[in-house]
mmCIF file of C-alpha atoms in Angstrom:
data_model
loop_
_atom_site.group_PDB
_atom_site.id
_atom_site.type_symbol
_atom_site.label_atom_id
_atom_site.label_comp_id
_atom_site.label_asym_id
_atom_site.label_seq_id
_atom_site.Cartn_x
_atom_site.Cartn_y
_atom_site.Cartn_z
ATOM 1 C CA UNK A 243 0.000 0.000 0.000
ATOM 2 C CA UNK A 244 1.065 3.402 -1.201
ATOM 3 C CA UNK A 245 1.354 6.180 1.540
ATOM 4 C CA UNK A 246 0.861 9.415 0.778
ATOM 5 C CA UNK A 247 2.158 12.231 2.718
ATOM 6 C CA UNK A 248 1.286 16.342 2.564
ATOM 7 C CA UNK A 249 4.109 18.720 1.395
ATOM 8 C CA UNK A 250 7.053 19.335 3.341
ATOM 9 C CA UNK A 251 9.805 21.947 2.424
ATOM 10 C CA UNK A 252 13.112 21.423 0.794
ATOM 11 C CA UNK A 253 15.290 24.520 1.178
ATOM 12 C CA UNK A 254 18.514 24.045 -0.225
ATOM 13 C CA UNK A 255 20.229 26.587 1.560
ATOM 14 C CA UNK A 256 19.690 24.207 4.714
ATOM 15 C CA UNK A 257 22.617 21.985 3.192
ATOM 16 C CA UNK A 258 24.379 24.384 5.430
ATOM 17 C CA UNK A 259 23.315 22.638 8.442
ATOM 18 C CA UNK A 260 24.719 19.255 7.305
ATOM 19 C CA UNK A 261 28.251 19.558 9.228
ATOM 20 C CA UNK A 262 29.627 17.512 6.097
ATOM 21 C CA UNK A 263 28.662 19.765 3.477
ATOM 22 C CA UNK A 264 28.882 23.255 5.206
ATOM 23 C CA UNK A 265 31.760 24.912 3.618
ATOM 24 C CA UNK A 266 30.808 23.503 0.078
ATOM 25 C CA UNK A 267 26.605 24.263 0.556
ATOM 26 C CA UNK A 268 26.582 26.518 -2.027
ATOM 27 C CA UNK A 269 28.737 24.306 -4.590
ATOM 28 C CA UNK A 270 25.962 21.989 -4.619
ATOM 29 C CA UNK A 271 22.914 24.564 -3.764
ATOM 30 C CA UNK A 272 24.171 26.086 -7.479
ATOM 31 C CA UNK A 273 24.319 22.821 -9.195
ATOM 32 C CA UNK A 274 20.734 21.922 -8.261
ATOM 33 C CA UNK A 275 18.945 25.406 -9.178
ATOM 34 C CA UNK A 276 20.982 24.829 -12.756
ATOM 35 C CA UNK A 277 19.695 21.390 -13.077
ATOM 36 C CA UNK A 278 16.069 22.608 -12.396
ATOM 37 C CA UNK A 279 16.208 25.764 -14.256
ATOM 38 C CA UNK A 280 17.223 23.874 -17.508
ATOM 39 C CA UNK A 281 14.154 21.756 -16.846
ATOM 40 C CA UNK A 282 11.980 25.060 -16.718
ATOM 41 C CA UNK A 283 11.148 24.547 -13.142
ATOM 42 C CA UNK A 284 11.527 27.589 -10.242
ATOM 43 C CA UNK A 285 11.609 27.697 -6.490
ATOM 44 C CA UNK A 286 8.919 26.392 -4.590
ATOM 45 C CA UNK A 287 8.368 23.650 -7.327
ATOM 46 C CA UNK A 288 7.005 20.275 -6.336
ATOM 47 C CA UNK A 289 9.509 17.020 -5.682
ATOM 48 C CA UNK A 290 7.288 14.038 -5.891
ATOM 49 C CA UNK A 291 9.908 11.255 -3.662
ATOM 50 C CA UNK A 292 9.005 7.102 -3.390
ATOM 51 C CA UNK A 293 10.689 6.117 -0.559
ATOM 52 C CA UNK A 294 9.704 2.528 0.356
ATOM 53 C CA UNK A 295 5.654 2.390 0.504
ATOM 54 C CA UNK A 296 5.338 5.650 1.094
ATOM 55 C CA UNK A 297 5.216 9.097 -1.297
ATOM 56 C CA UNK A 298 6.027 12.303 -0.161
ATOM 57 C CA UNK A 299 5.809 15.754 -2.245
ATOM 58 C CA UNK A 300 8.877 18.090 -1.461
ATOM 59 C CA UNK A 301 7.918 21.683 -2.325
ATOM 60 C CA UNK A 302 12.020 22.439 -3.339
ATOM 61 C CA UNK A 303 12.660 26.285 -2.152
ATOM 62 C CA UNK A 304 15.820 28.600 -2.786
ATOM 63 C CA UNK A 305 16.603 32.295 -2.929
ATOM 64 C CA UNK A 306 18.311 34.135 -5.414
ATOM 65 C CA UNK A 307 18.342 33.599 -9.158
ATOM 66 C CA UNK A 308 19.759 31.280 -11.819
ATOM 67 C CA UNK A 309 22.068 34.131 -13.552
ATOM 68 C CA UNK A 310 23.297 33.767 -17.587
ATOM 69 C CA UNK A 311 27.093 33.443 -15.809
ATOM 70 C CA UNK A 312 25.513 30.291 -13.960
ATOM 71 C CA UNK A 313 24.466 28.278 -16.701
ATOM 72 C CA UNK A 314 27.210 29.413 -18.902
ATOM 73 C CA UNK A 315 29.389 27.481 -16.390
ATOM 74 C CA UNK A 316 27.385 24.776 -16.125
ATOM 75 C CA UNK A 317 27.973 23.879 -20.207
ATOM 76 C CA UNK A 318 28.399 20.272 -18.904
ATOM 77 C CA UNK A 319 25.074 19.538 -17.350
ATOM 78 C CA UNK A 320 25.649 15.585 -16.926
ATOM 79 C CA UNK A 321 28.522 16.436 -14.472
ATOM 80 C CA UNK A 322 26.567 18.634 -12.385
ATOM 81 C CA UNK A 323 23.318 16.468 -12.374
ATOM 82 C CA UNK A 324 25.248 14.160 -10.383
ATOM 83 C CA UNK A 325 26.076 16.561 -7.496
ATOM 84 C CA UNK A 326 22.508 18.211 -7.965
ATOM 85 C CA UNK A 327 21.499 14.657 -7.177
ATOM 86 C CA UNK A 328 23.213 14.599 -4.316
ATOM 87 C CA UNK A 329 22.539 18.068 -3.022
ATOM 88 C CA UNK A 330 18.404 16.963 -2.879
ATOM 89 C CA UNK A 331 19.386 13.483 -1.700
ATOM 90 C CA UNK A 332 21.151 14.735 1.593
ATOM 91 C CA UNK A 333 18.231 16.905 1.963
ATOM 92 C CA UNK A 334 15.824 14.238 1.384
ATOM 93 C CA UNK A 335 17.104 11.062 3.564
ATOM 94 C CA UNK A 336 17.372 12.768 6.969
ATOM 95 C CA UNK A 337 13.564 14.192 5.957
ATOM 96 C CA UNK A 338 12.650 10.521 5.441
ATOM 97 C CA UNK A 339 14.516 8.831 8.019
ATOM 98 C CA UNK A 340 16.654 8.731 10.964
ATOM 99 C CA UNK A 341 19.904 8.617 9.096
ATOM 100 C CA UNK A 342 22.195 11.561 7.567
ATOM 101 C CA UNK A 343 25.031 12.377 5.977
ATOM 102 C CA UNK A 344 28.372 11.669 7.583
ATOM 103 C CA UNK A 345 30.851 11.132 5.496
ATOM 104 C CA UNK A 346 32.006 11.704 1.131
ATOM 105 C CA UNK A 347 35.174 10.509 0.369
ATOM 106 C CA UNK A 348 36.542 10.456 -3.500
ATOM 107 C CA UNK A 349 38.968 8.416 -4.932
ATOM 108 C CA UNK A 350 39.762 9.233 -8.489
ATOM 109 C CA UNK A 351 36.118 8.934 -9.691
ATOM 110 C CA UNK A 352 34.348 6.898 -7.276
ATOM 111 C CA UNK A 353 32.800 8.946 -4.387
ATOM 112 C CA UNK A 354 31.894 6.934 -1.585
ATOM 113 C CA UNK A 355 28.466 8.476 0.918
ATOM 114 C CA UNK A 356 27.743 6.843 4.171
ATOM 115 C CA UNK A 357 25.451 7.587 6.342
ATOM 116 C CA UNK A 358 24.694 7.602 10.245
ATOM 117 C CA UNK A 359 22.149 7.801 12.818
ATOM 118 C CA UNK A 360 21.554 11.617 13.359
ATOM 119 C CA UNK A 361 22.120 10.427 17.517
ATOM 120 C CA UNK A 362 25.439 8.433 16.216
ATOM 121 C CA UNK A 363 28.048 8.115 19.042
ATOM 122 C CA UNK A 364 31.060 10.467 19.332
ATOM 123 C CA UNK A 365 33.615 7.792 18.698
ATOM 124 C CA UNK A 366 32.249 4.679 16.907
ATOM 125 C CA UNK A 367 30.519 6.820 14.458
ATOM 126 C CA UNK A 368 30.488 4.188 11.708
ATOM 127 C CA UNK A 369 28.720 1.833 14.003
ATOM 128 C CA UNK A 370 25.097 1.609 12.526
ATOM 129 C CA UNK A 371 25.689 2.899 9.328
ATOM 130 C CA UNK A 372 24.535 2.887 6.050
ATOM 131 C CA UNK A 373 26.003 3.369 2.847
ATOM 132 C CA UNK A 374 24.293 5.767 0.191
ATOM 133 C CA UNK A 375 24.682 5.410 -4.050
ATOM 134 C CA UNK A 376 23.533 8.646 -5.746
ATOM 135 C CA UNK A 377 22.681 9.255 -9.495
ATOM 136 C CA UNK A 378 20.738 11.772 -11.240
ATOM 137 C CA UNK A 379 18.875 12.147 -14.284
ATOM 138 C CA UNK A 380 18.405 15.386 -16.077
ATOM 139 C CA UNK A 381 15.636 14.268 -17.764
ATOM 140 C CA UNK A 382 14.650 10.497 -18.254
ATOM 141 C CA UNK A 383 13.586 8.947 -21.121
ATOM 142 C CA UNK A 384 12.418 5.232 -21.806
ATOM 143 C CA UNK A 385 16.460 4.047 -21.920
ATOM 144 C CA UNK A 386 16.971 5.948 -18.972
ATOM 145 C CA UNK A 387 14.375 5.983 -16.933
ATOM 146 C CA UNK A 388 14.716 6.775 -12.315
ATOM 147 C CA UNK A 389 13.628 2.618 -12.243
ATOM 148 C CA UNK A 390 15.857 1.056 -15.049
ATOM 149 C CA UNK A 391 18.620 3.409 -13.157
ATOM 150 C CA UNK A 392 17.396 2.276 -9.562
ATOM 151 C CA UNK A 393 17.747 -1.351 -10.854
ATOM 152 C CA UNK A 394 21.305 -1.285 -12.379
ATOM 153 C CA UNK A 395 22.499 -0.032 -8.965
ATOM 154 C CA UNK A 396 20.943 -2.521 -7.207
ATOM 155 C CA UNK A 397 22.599 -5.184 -9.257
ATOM 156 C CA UNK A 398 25.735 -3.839 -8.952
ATOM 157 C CA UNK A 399 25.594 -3.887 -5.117
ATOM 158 C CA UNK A 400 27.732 -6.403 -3.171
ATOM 159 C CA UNK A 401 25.712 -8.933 -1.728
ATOM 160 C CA UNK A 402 25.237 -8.288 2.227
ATOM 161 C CA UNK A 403 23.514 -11.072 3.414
ATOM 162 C CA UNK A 404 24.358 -10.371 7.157
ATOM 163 C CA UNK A 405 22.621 -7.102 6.987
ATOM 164 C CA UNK A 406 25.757 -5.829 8.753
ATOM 165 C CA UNK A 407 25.762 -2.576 6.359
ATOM 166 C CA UNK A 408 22.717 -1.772 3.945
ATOM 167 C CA UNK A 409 22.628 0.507 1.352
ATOM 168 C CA UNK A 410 20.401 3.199 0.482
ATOM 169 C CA UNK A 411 19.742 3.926 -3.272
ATOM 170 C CA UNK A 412 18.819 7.264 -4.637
ATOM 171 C CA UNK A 413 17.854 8.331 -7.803
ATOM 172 C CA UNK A 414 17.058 11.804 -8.658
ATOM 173 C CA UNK A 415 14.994 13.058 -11.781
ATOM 174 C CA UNK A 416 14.986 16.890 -12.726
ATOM 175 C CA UNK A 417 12.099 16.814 -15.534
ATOM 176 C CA UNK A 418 9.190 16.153 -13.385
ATOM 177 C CA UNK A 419 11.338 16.591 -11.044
ATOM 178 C CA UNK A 420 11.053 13.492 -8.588
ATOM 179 C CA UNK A 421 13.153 11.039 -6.756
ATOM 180 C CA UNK A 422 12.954 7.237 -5.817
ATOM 181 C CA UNK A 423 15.327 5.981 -2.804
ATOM 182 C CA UNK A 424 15.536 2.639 -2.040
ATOM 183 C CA UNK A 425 16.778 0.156 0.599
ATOM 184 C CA UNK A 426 18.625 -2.686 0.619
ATOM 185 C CA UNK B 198 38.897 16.404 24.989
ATOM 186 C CA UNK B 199 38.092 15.859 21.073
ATOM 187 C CA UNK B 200 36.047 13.545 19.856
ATOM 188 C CA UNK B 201 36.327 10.914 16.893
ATOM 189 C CA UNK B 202 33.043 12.637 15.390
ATOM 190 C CA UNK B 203 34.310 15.843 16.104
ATOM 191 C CA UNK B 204 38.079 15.176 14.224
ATOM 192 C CA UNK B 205 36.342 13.360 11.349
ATOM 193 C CA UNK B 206 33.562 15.809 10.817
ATOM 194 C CA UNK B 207 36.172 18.833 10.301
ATOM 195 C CA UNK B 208 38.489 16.072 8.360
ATOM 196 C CA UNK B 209 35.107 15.699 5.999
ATOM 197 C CA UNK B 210 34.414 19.265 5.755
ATOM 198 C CA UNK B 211 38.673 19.882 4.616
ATOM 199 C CA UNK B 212 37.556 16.800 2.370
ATOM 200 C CA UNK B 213 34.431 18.119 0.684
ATOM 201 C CA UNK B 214 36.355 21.410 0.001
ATOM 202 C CA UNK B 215 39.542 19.529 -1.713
ATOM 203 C CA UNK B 216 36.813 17.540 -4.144
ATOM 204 C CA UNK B 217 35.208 21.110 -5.199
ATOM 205 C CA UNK B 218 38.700 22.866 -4.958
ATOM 206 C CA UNK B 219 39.323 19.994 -7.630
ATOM 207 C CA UNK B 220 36.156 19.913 -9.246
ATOM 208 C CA UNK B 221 37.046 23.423 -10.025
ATOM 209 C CA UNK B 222 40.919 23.207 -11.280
ATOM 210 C CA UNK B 223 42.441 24.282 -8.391
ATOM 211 C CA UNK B 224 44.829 21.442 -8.053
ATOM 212 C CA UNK B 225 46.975 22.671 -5.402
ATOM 213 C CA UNK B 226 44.720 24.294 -2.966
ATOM 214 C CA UNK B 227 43.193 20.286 -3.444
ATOM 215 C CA UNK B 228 45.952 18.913 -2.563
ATOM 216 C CA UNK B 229 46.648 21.391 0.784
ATOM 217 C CA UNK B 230 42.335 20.705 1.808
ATOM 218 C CA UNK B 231 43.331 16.884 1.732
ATOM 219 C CA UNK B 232 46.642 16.979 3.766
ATOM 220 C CA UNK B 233 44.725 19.334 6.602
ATOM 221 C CA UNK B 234 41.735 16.548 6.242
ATOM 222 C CA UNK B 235 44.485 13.612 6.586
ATOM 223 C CA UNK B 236 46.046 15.130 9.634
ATOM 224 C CA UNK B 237 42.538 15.313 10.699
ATOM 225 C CA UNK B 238 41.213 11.794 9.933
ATOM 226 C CA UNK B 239 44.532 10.512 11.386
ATOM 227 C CA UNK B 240 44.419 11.655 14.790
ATOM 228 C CA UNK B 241 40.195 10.537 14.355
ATOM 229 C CA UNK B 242 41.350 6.876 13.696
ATOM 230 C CA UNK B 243 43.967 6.936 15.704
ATOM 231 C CA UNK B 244 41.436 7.658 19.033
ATOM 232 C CA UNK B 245 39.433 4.084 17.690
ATOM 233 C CA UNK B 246 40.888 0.959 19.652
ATOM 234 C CA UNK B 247 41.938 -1.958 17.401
ATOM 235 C CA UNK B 248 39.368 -4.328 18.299
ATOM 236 C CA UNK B 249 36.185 -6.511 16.704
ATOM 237 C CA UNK B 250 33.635 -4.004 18.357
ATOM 238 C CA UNK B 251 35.295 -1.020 16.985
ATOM 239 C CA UNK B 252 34.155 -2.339 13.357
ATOM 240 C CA UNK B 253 33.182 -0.677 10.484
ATOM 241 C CA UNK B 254 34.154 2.628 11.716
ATOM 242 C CA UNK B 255 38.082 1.793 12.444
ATOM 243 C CA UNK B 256 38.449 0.616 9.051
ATOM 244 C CA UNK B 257 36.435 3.417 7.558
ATOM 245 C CA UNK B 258 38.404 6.080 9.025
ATOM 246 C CA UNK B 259 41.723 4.295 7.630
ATOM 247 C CA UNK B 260 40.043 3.923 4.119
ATOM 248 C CA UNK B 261 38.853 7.558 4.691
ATOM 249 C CA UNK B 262 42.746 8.495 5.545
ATOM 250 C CA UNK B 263 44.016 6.446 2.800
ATOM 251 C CA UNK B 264 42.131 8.014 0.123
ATOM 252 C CA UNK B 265 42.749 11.630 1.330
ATOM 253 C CA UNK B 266 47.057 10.509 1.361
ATOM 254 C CA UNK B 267 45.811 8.938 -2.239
ATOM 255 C CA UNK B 268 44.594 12.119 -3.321
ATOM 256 C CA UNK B 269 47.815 14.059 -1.983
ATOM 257 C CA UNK B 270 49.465 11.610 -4.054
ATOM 258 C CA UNK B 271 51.124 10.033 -0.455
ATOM 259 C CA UNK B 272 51.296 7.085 -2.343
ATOM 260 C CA UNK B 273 53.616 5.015 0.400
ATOM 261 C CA UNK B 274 51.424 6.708 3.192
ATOM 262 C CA UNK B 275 47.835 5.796 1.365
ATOM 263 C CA UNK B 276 49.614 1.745 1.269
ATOM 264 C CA UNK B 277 50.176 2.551 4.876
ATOM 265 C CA UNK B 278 47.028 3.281 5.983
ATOM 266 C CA UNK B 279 44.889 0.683 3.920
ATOM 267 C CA UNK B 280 47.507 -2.054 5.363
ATOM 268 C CA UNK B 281 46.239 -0.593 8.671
ATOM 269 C CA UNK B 282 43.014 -0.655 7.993
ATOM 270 C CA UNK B 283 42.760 -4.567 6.743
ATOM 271 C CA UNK B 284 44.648 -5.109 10.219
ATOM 272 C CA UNK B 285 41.960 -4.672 12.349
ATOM 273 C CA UNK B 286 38.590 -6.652 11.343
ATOM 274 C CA UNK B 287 37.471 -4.927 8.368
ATOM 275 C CA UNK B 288 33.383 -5.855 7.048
ATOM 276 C CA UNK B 289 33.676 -7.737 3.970
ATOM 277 C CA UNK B 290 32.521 -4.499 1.963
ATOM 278 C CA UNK B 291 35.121 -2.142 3.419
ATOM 279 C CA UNK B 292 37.775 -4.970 3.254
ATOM 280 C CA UNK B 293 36.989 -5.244 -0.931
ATOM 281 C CA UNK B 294 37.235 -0.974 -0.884
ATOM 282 C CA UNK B 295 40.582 -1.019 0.946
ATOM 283 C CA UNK B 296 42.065 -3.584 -1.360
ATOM 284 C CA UNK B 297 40.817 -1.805 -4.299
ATOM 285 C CA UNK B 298 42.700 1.002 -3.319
ATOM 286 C CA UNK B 299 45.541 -0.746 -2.475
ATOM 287 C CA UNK B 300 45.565 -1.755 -6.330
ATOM 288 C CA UNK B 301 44.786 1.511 -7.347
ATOM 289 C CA UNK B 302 47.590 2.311 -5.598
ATOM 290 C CA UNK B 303 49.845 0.136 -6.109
ATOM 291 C CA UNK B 304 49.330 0.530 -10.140
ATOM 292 C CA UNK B 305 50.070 4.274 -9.748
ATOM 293 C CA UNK B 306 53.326 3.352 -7.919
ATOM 294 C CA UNK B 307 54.189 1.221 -10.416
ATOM 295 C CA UNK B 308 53.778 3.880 -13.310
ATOM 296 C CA UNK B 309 55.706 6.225 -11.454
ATOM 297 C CA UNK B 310 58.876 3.528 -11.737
ATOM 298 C CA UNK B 311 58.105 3.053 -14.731
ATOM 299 C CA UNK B 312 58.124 6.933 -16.052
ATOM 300 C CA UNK B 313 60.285 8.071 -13.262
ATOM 301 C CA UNK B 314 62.673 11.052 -14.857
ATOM 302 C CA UNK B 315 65.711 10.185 -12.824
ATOM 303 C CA UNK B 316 64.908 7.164 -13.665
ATOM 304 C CA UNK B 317 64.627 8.266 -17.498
ATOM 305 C CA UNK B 318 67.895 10.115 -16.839
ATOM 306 C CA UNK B 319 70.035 7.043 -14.927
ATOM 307 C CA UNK B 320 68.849 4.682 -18.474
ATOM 308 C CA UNK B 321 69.928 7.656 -20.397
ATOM 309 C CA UNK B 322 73.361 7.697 -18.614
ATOM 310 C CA UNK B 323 73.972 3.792 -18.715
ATOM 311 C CA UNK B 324 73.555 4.486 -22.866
ATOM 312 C CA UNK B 325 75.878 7.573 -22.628
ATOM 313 C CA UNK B 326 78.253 5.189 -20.803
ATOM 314 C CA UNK B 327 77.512 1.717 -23.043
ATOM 315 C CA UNK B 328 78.389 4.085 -26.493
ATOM 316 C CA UNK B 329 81.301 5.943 -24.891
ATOM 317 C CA UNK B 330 82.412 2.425 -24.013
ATOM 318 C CA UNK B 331 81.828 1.440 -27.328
ATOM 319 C CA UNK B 332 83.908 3.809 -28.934
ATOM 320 C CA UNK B 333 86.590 3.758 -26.432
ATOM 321 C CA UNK B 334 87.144 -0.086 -27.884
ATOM 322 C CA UNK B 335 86.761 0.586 -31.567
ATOM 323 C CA UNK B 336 90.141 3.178 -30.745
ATOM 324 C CA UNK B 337 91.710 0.611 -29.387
ATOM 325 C CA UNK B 338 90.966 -2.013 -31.927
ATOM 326 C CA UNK B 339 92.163 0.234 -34.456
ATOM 327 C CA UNK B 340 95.041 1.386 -32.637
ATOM 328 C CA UNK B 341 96.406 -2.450 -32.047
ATOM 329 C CA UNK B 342 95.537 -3.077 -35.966
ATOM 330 C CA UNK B 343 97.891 -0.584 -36.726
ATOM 331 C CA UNK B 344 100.432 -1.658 -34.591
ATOM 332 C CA UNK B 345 99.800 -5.118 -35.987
ATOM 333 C CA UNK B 346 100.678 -3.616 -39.587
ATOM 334 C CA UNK B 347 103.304 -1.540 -38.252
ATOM 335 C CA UNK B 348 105.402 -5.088 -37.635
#
């Protein structure tokens, strides 16, 4: 059974509060107005998000404007769908759950997210963790679609079969916009 | 006194700002985030006892630390750390990230033998030597002929 929930609000310059992204907030707050400006959407516009059994409609808010300069820099839009992605999804999964972001390391070009209990403890802070696979979609089409992306992540995951770490799946859509997250 | 959350949260903030610093082409203002991060993310996993209960998050702070030395390109350090990390007790899916690095590397180690300039320049001056050598004996070949034909 499909739960429906009532809007809630997405403001992107609350990325800010996430200790992990604080001094880059506005990296990612940029990439994500880009991505939903080139899809002809504005602030305040609806994020329909399947998380589970349940559905719950974001309404995504920022301030300022999406200047010529912006997009100009932004000629590569694939690149920055990815951390536009990831800009909603850290927004998004503490909304929906217990868990946020703790931790984004790179190496060469894999990025690794985990995330934690927002009450983690102060030293074993990896203890009840979860790791977190984002991708975005500027705009999906029948090839590409949030599922057909959801399920190639899925079957690229590691089998866990102790539970001992799951994985949350996210998949984020700027057309409609909307967003699926799923987990293992 | 410090915590672990406290050193690796301001070790992921330095982190975050190396991978836009990078994103961005600022190479070396990168590589100076990751080093402050490292420092960081050392003294965090360095607070973690090595034991079974300490698991995942001793061996994700040493992946953690060995990525950020991988990204200062600390290649012996970034072995280091990933050889502590798979000392402890390592979950199967951390364990298969910290040997992947350790590949990754390892490969990048081997590349820099392999394209090493001193190296380059030590093969360059075994040739100098191996022709100058060469040489050196065609003189003397020629100079005993002609004492040969001088009898």
């Amino acid at each position: 059974m499909t739960i429906s929930n009532t809007s809630q609000d997405l403001v992107l310059e609350a990325l800010e509060q996430i200790p992990v992204v604080r001094r880059t907030a506005p990296f990612y707050q940029e990439k994500c107005m880009v991505c939903l400006d080139n899809q002809g959407h504005a602030s305040e516009v609806a994020l329909d998000v399947e998380f589970g059994e349940s559905n719950t409609v974001f309404r995504v808010l920022w301030s300022g404007q999406v200047t010529e300069e912006m997009k100009q820099s932004h000629a590569d839009l694939q690149e920055a769908v990815e951390f536009a992605a990831c800009a909603i999804t850290f927004l998004v999964v503490p909304a929906l759950t217990e868990m946020t972001i703790v931790e984004q390391a790179s190496r060469g070009t894999t990025v690794d997210y985990y995330l934690a209990p927002k009450d983690r403890d102060d030293c074993l802070i990896f203890n009840r963790t979860a790791r977190l696979e984002v991708s975005g979609i500027l705009r999906e089409t029948e090839s590409n679609s949030v599922e057909g992306r959801i399920s190639d992540k899925l079957r690229r995951l590691k089998p866990n079969p102790r539970g001992e770490m799951p994985t949350f799946v996210s998949v984020v859509e700027f057309g409609r916009p909307r967003a699926k997250v799923v987990k293992t | 006194m410090t915590t672990v959350r406290e050193l690796h949260d301001k070790s992921a903030e330095l982190a975050q700002a190396a991978m836009v610093a990078r994103h961005e082409g600022r190479e070396e203002e990168a590589k100076s985030l990751a080093r402050q991060a490292l420092e960081y993310e050392l003294q965090a996993a360095g607070l973690v006892p090595k034991e079974q209960a300490s698991e995942p998050t001793r061996s994700i702070l040493y992946l953690s630390a060995a990525s950020l030395a991988y990204q200062c390109k600390d290649l012996q350090t970034a072995q280091r750390l990933v050889a502590e990390g798979l000392s402890g007790y390592p979950p199967p899916k951390v364990e298969e990230d910290l040997q992947d690095l350790f590949e990754q590397v390892a490969q990048e180690l081997q590349s820099d033998i392999e394209y090493a300039p001193e190296i380059e320049e030590a093969g360059r001056e075994v040739g100098r030597a191996a022709v100058s050598a060469r040489d050196n004996t065609r003189r003397v070949n020629v100079h005993l002929r002609d004492i040969h034909a001088a009898k």
